[in-house]
PDB file of C-alpha atoms in Angstrom:
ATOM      1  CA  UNK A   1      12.640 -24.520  -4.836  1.00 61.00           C
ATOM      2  CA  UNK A   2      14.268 -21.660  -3.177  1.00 88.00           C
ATOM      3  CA  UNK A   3      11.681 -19.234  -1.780  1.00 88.00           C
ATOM      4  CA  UNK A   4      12.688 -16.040  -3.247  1.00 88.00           C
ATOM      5  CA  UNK A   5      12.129 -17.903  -7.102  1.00 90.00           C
ATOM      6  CA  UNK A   6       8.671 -18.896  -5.586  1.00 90.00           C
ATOM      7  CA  UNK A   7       8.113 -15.451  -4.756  1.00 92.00           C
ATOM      8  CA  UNK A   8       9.427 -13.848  -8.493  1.00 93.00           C
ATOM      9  CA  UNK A   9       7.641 -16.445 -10.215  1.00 93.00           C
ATOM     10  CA  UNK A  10       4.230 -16.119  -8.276  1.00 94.00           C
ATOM     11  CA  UNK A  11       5.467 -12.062  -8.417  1.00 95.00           C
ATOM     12  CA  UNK A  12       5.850 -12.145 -12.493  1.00 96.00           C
ATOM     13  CA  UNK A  13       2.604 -14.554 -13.338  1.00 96.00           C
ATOM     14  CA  UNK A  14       0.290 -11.980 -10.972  1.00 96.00           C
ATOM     15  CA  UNK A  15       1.220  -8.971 -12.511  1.00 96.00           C
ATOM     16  CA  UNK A  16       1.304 -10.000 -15.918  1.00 96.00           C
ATOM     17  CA  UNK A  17      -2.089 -11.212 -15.187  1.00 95.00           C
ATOM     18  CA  UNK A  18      -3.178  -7.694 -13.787  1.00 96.00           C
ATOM     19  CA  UNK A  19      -1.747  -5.808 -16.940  1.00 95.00           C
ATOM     20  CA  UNK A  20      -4.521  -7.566 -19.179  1.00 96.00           C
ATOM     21  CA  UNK A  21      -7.497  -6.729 -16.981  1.00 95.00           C
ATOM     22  CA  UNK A  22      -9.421  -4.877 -19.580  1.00 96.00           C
ATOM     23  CA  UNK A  23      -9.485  -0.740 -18.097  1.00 93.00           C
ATOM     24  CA  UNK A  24     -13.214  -0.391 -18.152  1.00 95.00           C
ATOM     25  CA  UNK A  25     -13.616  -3.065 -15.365  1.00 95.00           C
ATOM     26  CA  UNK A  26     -10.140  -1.986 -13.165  1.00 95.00           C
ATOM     27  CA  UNK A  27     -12.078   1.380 -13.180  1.00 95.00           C
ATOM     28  CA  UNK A  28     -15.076  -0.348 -11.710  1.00 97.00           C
ATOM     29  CA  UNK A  29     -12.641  -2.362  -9.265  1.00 97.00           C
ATOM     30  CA  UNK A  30     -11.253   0.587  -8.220  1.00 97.00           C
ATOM     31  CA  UNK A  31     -14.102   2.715  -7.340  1.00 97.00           C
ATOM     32  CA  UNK A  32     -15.254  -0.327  -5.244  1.00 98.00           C
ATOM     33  CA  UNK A  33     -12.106  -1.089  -3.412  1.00 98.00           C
ATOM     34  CA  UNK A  34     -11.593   2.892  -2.792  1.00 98.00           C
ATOM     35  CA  UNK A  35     -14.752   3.742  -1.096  1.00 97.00           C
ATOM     36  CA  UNK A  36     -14.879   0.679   1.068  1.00 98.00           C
ATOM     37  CA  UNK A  37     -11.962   1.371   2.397  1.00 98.00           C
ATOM     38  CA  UNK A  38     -12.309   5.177   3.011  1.00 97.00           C
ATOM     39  CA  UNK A  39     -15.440   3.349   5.191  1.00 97.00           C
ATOM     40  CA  UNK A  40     -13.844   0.831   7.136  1.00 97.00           C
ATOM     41  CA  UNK A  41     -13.927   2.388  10.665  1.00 96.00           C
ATOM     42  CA  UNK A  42     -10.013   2.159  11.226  1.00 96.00           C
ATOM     43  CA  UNK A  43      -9.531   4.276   8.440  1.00 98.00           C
ATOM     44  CA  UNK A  44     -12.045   6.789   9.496  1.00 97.00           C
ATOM     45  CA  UNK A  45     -11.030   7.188  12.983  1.00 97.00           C
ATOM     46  CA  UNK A  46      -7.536   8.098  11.924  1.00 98.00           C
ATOM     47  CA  UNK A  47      -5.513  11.007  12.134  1.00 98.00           C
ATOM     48  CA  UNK A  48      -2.572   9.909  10.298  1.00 98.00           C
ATOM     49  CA  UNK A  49      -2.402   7.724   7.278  1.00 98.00           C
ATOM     50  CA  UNK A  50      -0.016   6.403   5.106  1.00 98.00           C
ATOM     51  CA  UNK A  51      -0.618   6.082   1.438  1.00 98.00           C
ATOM     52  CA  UNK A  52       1.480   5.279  -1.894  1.00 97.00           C
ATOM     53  CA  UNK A  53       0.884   6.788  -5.403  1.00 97.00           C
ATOM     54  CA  UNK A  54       0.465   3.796  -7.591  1.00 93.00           C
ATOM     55  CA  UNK A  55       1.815   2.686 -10.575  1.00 89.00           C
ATOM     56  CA  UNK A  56       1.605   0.240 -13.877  1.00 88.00           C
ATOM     57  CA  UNK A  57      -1.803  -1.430 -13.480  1.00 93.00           C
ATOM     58  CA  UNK A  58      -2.436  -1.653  -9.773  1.00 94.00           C
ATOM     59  CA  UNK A  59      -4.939  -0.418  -7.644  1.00 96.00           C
ATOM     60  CA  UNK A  60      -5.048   3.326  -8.418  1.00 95.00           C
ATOM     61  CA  UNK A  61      -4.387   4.389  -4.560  1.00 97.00           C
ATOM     62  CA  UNK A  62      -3.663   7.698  -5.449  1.00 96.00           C
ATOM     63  CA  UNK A  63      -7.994   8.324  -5.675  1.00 96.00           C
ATOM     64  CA  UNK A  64      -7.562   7.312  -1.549  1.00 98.00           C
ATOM     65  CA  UNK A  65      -4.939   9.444  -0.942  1.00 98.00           C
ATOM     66  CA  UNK A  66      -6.943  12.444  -2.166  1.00 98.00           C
ATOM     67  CA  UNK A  67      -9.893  10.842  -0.481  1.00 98.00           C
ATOM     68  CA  UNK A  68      -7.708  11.276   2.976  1.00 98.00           C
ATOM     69  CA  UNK A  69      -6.670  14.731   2.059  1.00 98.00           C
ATOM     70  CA  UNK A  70     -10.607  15.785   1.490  1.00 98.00           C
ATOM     71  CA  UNK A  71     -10.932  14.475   5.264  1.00 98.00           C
ATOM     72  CA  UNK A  72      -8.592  16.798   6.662  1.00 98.00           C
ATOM     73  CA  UNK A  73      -6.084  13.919   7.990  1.00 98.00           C
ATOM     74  CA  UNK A  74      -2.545  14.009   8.031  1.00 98.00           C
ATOM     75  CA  UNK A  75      -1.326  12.235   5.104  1.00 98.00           C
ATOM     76  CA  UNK A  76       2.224  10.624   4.309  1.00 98.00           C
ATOM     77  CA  UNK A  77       3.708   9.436   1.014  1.00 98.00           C
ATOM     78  CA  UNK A  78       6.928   7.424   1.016  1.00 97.00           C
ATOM     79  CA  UNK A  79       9.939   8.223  -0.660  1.00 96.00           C
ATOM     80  CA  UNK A  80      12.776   6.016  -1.844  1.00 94.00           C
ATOM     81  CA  UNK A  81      16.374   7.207   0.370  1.00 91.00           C
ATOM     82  CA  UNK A  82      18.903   5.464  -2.472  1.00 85.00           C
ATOM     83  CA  UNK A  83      21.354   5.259   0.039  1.00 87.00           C
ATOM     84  CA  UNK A  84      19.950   3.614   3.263  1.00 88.00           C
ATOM     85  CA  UNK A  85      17.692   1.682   0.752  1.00 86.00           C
ATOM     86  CA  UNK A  86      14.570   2.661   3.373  1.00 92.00           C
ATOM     87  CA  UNK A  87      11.730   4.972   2.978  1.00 96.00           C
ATOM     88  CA  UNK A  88      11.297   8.164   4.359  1.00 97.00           C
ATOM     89  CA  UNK A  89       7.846   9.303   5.289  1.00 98.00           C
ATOM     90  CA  UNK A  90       6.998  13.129   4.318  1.00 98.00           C
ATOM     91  CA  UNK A  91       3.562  15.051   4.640  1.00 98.00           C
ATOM     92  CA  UNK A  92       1.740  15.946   1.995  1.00 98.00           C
ATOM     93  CA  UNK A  93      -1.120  18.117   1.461  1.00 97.00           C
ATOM     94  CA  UNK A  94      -1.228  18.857  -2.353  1.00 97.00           C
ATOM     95  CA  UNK A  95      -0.664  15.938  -5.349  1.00 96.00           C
ATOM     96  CA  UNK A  96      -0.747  18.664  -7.696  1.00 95.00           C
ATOM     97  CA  UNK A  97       2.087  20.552  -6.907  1.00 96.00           C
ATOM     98  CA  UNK A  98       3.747  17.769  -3.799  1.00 97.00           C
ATOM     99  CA  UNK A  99       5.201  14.938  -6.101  1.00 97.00           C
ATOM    100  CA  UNK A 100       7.105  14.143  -9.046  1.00 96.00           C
ATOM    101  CA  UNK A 101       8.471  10.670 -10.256  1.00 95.00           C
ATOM    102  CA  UNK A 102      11.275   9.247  -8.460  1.00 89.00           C
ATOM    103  CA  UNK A 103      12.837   5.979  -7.684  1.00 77.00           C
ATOM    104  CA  UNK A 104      11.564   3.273 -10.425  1.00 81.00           C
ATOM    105  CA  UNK A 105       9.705   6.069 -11.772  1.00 87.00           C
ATOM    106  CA  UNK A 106       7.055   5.838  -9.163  1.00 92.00           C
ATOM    107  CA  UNK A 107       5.663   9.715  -7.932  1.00 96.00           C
ATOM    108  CA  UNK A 108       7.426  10.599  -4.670  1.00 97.00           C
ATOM    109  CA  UNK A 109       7.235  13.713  -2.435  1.00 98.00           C
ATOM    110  CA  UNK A 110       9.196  16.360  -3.020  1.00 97.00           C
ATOM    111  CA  UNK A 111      11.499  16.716  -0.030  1.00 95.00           C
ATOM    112  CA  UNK A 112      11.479  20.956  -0.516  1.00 96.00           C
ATOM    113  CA  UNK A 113       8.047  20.658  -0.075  1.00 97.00           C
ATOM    114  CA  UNK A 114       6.885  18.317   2.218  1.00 98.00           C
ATOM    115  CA  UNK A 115       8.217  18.068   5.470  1.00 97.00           C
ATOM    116  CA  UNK A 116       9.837  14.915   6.777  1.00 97.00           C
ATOM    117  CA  UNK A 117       7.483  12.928   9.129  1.00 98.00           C
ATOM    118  CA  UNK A 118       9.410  11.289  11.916  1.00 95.00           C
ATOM    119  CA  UNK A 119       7.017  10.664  14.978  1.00 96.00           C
ATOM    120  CA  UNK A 120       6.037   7.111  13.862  1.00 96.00           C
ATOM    121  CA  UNK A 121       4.242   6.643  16.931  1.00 96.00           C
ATOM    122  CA  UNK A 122       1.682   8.457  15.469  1.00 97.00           C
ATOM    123  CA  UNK A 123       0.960   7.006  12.521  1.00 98.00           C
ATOM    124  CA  UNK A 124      -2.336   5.067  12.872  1.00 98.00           C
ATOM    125  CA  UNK A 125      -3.546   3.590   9.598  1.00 98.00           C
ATOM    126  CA  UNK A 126      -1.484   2.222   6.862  1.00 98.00           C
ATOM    127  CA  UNK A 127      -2.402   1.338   2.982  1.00 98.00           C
ATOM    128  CA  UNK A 128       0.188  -1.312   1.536  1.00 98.00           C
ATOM    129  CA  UNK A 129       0.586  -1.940  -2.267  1.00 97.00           C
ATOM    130  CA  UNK A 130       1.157  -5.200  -2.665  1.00 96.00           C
ATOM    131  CA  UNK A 131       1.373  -7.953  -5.534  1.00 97.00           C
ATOM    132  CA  UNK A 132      -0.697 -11.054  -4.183  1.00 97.00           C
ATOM    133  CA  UNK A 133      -2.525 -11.491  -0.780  1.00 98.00           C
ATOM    134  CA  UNK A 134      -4.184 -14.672   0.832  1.00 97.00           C
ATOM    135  CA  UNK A 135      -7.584 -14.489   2.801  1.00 96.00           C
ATOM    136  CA  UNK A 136      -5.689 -15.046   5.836  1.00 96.00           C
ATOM    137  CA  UNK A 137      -3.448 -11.741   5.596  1.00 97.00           C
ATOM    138  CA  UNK A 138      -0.390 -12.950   3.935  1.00 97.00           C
ATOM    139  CA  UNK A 139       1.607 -10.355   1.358  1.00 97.00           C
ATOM    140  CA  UNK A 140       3.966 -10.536  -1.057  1.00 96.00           C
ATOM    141  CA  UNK A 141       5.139  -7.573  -2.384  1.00 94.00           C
ATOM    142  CA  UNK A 142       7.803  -5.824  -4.965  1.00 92.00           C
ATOM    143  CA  UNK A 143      10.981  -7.570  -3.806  1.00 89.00           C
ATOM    144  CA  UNK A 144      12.485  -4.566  -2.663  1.00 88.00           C
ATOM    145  CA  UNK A 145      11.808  -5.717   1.072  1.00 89.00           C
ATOM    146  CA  UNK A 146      11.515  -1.152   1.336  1.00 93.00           C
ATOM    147  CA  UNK A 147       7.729  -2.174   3.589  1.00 95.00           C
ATOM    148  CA  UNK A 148       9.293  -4.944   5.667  1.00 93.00           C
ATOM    149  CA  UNK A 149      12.099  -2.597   6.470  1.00 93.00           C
ATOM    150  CA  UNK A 150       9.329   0.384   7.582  1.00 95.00           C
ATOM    151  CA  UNK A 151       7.096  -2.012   9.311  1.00 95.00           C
ATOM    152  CA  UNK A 152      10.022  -3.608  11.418  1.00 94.00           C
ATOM    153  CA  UNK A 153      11.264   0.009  12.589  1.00 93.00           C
ATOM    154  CA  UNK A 154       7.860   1.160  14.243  1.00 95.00           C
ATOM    155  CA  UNK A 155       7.359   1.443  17.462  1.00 92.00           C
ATOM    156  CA  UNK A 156       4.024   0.253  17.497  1.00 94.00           C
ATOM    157  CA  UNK A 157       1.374  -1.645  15.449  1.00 93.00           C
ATOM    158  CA  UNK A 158      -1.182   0.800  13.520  1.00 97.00           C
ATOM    159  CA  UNK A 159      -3.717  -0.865  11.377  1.00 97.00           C
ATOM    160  CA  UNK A 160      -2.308  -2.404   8.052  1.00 98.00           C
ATOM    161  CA  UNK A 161      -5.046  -2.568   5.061  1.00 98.00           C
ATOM    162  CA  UNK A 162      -4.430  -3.484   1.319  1.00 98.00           C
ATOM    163  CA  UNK A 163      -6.560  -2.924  -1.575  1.00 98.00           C
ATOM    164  CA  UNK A 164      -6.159  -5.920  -4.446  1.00 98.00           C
ATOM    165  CA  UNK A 165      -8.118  -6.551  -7.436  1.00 98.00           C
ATOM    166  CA  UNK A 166     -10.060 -10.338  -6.542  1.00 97.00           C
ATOM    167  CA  UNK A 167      -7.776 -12.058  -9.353  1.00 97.00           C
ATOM    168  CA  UNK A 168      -4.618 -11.083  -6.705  1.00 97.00           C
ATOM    169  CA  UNK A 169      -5.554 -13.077  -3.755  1.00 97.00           C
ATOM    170  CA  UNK A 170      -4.282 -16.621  -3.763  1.00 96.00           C
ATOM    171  CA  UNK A 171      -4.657 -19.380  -1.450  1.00 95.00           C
ATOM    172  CA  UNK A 172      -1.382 -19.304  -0.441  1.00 93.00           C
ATOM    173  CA  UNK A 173       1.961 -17.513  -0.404  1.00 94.00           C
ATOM    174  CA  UNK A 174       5.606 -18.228   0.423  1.00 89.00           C
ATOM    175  CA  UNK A 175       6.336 -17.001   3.749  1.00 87.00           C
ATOM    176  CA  UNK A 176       9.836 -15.787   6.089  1.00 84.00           C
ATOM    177  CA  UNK A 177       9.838 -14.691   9.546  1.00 82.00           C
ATOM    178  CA  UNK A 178      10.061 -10.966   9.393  1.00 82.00           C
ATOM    179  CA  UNK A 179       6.781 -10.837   6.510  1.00 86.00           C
ATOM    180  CA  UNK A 180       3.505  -8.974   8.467  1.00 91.00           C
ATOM    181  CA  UNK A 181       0.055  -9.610   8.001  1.00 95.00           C
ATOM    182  CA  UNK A 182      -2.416  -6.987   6.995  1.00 97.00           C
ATOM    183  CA  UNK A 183      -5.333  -6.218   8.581  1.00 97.00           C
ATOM    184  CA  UNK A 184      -7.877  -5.747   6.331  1.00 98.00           C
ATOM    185  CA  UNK A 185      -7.612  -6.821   2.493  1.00 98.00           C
ATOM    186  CA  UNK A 186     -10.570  -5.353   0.724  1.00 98.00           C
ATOM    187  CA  UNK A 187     -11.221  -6.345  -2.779  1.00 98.00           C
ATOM    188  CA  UNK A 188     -14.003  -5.143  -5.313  1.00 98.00           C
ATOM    189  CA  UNK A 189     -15.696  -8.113  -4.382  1.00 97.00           C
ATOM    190  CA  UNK A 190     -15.419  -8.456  -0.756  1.00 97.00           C
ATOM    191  CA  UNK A 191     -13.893  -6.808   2.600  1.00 97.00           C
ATOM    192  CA  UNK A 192     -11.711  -9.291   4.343  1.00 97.00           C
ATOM    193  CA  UNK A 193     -11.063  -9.211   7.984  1.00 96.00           C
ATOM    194  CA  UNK A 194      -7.705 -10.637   8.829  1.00 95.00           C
ATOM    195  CA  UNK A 195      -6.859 -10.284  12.081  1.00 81.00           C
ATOM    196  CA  UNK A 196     -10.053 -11.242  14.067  1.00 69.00           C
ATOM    197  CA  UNK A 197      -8.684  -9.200  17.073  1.00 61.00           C
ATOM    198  CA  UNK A 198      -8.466  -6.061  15.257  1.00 55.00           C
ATOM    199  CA  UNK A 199     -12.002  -6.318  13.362  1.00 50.00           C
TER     200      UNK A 199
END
């Protein structure tokens, strides 16, 4: 089977899955996965993050953003450029009044707002959504390939983390040459240490 209908199928069956976990204990999930993350060293000892505002039934990463903002670090959204089909990183310091829905109706910065974040170089720590993860790192995300794109173009290799509900880690995922490991998968039932040499 063609690996790109291995990756909708798995893509279609995990999220549907997701979208009947009953709200009560995605609340508890999410409070779990959020504050072990804002502990894990890597995350602490950074100056600049990037974060994503969720949407639909995944991890509510929006509750780390504000987390990171509470911290005093600099914090970057990504928004959707429609006609290089990458994303642009901006700074943000308020959700409030910084974002509004954009691309696939997901919250975005607001470009007259926040100011465009170019020095790459200095970005330290990133959070990844994501649709399934394996123990050893593996990711498969939207399909939109708009990560794969961002991770390829810096210039250097910050720390990659995910946060996943337990039900989204698998034991294995369909993989191609340019797909990058995270880090760090934490889970509300476990933190997961990826890359031994980055522990």
């Amino acid at each position: 089977m063609n690996i790109q209908i291995r990756k909708q199928a798995l893509r279609q069956s995990i999220i549907a899955a997701r979208e009947k976990l009953p709200a009560r204990d995605r609340l508890r999930a999410n409070r779990a996965i959020v504050g072990t993350l804002h502990g894990l060293s890597a995350c602490r000892e950074a100056a600049t993050v990037l974060g994503y505002l969720n949407f639909g039934a995944e991890l509510e990463a929006e509750h780390w953003v504000e987390r990171m903002l509470e911290d005093g670090k600099r914090v970057l959204l990504p928004r959707v450029n429609r006609d290089s089909k990458q994303l642009e990183l901006h700074v943000v310091q308020d959700l409030r009044q910084d974002v509004a829905p954009g691309a696939f109706g997901i919250r975005e910065p607001l470009p007259q707002r926040c100011a465009r974040f170019t020095a790459l170089d200095e970005l330290e720590f990133i959070l990844l959504p994501g649709v399934a993860f394996t123990r050893e790192g593996a990711r498969l995300g939207y399909g939109g390939g708009f990560y794969d794109k961002l991770l390829a173009s810096l210039p250097h290799q910050p720390v990659l983390a995910a946060g996943a509900f337990a039900m989204q880690v698998v034991d294995q995922l369909p993989q191609e040459p340019f797909d990058r490991r995270v880090d760090w998968l934490i889970t509300e039932l476990e933190t997961i240490c990826c890359n031994l040499g980055r522990g």
